[in-house]
PDB file of N, CA and C in Angstrom:
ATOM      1  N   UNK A  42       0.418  26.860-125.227  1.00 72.00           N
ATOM      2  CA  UNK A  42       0.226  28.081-124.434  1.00 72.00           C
ATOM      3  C   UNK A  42       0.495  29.328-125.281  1.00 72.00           C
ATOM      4  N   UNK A  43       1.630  29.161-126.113  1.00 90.00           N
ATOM      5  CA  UNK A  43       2.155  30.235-126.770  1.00 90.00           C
ATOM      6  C   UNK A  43       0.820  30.858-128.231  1.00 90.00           C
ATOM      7  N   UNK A  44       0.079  29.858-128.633  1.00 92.00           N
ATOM      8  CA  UNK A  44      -1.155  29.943-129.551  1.00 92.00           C
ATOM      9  C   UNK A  44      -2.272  30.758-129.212  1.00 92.00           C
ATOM     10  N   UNK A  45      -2.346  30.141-127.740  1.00 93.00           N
ATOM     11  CA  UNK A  45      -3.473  31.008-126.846  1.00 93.00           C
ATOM     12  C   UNK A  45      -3.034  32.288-126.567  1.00 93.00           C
ATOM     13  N   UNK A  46      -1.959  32.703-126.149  1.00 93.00           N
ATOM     14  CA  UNK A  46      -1.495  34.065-126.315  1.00 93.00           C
ATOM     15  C   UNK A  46      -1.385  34.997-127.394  1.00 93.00           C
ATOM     16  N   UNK A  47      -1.357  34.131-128.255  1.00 94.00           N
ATOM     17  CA  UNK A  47      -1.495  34.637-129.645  1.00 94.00           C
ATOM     18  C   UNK A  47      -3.118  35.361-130.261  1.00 94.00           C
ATOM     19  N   UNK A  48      -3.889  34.071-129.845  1.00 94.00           N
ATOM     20  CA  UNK A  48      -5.010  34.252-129.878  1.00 94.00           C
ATOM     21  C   UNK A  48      -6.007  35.506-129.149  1.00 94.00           C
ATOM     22  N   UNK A  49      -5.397  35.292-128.255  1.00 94.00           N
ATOM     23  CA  UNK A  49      -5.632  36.259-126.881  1.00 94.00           C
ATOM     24  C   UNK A  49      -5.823  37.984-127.615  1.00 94.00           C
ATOM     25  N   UNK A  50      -4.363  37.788-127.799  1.00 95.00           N
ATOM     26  CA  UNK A  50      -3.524  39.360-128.655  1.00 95.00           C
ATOM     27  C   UNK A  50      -4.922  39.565-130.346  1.00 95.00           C
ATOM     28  N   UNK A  51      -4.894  38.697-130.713  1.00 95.00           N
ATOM     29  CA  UNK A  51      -5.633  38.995-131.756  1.00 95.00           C
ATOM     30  C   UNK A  51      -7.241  39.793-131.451  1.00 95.00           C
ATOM     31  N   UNK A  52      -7.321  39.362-130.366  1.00 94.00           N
ATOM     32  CA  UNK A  52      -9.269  39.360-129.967  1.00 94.00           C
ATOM     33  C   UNK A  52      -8.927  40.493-129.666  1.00 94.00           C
ATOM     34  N   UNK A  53      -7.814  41.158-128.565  1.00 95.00           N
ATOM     35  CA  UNK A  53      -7.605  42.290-127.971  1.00 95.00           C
ATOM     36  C   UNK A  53      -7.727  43.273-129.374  1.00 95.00           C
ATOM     37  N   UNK A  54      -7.236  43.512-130.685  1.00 95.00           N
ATOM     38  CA  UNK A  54      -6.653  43.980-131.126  1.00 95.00           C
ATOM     39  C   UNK A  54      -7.965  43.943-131.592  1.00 95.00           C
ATOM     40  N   UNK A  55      -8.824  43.103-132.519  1.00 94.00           N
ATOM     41  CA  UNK A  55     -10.355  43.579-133.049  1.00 94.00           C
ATOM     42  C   UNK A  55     -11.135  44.273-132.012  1.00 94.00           C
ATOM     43  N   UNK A  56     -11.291  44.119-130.854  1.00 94.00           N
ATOM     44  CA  UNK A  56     -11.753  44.377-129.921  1.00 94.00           C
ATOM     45  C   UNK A  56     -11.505  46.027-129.914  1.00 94.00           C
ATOM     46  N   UNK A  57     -10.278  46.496-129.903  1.00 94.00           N
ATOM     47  CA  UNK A  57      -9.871  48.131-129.765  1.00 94.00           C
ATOM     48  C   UNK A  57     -10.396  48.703-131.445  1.00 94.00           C
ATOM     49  N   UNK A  58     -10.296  47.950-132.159  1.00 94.00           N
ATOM     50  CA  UNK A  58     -10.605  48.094-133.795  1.00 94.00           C
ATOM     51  C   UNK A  58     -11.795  48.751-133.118  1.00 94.00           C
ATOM     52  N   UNK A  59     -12.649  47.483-133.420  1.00 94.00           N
ATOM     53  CA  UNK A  59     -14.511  48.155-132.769  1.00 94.00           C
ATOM     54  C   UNK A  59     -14.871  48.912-131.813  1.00 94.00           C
ATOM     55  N   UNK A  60     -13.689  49.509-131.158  1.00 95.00           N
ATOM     56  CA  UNK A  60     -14.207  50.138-129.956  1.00 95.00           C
ATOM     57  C   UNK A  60     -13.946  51.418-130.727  1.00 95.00           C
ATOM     58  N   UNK A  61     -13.287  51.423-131.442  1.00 95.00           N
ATOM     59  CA  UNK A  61     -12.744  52.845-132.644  1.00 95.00           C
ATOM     60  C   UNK A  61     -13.504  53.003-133.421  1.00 95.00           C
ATOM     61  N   UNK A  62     -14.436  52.232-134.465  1.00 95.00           N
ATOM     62  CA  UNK A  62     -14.958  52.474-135.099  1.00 95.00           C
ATOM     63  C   UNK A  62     -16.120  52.721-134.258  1.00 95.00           C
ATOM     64  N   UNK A  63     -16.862  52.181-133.269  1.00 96.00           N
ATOM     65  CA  UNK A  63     -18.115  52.579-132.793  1.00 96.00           C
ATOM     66  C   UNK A  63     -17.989  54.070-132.423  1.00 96.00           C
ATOM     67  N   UNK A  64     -16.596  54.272-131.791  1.00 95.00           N
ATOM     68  CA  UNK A  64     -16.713  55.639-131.598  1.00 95.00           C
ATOM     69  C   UNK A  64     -17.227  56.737-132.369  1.00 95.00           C
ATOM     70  N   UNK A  65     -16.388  56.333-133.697  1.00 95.00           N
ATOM     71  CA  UNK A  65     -16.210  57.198-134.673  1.00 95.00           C
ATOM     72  C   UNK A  65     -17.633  57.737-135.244  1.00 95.00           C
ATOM     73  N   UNK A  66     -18.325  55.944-135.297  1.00 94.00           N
ATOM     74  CA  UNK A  66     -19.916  56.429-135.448  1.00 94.00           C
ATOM     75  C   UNK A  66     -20.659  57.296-134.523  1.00 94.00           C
ATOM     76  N   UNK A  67     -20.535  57.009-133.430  1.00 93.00           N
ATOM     77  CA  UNK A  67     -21.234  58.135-132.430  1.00 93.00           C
ATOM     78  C   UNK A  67     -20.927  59.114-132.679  1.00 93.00           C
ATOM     79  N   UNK A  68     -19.179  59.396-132.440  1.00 93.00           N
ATOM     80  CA  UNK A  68     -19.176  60.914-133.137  1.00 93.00           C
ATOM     81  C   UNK A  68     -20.391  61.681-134.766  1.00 93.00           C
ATOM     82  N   UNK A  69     -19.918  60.630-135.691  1.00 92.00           N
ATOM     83  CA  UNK A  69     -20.602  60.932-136.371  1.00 92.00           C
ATOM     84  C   UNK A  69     -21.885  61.751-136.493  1.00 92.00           C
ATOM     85  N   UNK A  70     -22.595  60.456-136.176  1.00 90.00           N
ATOM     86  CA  UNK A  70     -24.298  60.600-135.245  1.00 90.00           C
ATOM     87  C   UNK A  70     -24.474  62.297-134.356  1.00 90.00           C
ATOM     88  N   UNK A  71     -23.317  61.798-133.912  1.00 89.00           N
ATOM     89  CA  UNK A  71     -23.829  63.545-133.150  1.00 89.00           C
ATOM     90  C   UNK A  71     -23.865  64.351-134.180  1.00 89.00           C
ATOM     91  N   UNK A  72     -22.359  64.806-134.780  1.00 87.00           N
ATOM     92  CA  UNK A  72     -22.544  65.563-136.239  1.00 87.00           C
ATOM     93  C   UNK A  72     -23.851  66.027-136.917  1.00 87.00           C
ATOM     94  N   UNK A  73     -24.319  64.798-136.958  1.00 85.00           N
ATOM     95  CA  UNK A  73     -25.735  64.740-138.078  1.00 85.00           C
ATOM     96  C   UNK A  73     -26.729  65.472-137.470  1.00 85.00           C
ATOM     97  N   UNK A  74     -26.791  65.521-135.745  1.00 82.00           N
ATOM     98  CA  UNK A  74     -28.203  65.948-134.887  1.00 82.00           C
ATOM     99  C   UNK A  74     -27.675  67.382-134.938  1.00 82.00           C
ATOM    100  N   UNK A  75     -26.046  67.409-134.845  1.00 73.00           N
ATOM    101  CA  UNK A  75     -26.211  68.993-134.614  1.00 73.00           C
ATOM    102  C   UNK A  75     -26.115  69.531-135.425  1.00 73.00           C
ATOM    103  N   UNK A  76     -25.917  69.041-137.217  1.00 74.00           N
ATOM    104  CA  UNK A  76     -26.126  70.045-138.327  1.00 74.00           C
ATOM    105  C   UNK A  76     -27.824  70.127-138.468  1.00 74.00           C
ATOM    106  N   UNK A  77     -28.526  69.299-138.417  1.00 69.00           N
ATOM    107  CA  UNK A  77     -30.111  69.223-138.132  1.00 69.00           C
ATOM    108  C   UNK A  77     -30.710  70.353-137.583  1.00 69.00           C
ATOM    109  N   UNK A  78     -30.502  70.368-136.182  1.00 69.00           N
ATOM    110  CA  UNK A  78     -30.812  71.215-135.160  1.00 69.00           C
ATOM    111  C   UNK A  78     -30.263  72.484-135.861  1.00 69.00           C
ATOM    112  N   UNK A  79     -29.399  72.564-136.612  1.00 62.00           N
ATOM    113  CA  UNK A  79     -28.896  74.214-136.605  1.00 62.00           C
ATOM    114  C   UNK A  79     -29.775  73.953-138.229  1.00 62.00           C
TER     115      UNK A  79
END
């Protein structure tokens, strides 16, 4: 039981990783349209 919790915690933790980095790209992405546009 104690492995699976372990396991659990790990997925959570890539999981917030990628939810950070996707952000970061979107932010990005916008960046790029609005130095473009100007």
């Amino acid at each position: 039981m104690n492995a699976y919790i372990d396991s659990l915690k790990s997925l959570i933790q890539i999981q917030s990783f990628n939810v950070i980095l996707i952000s970061l790209y979107i932010r990005h992405k916008e960046n790029q349209q609005i130095s473009i546009s100007l």
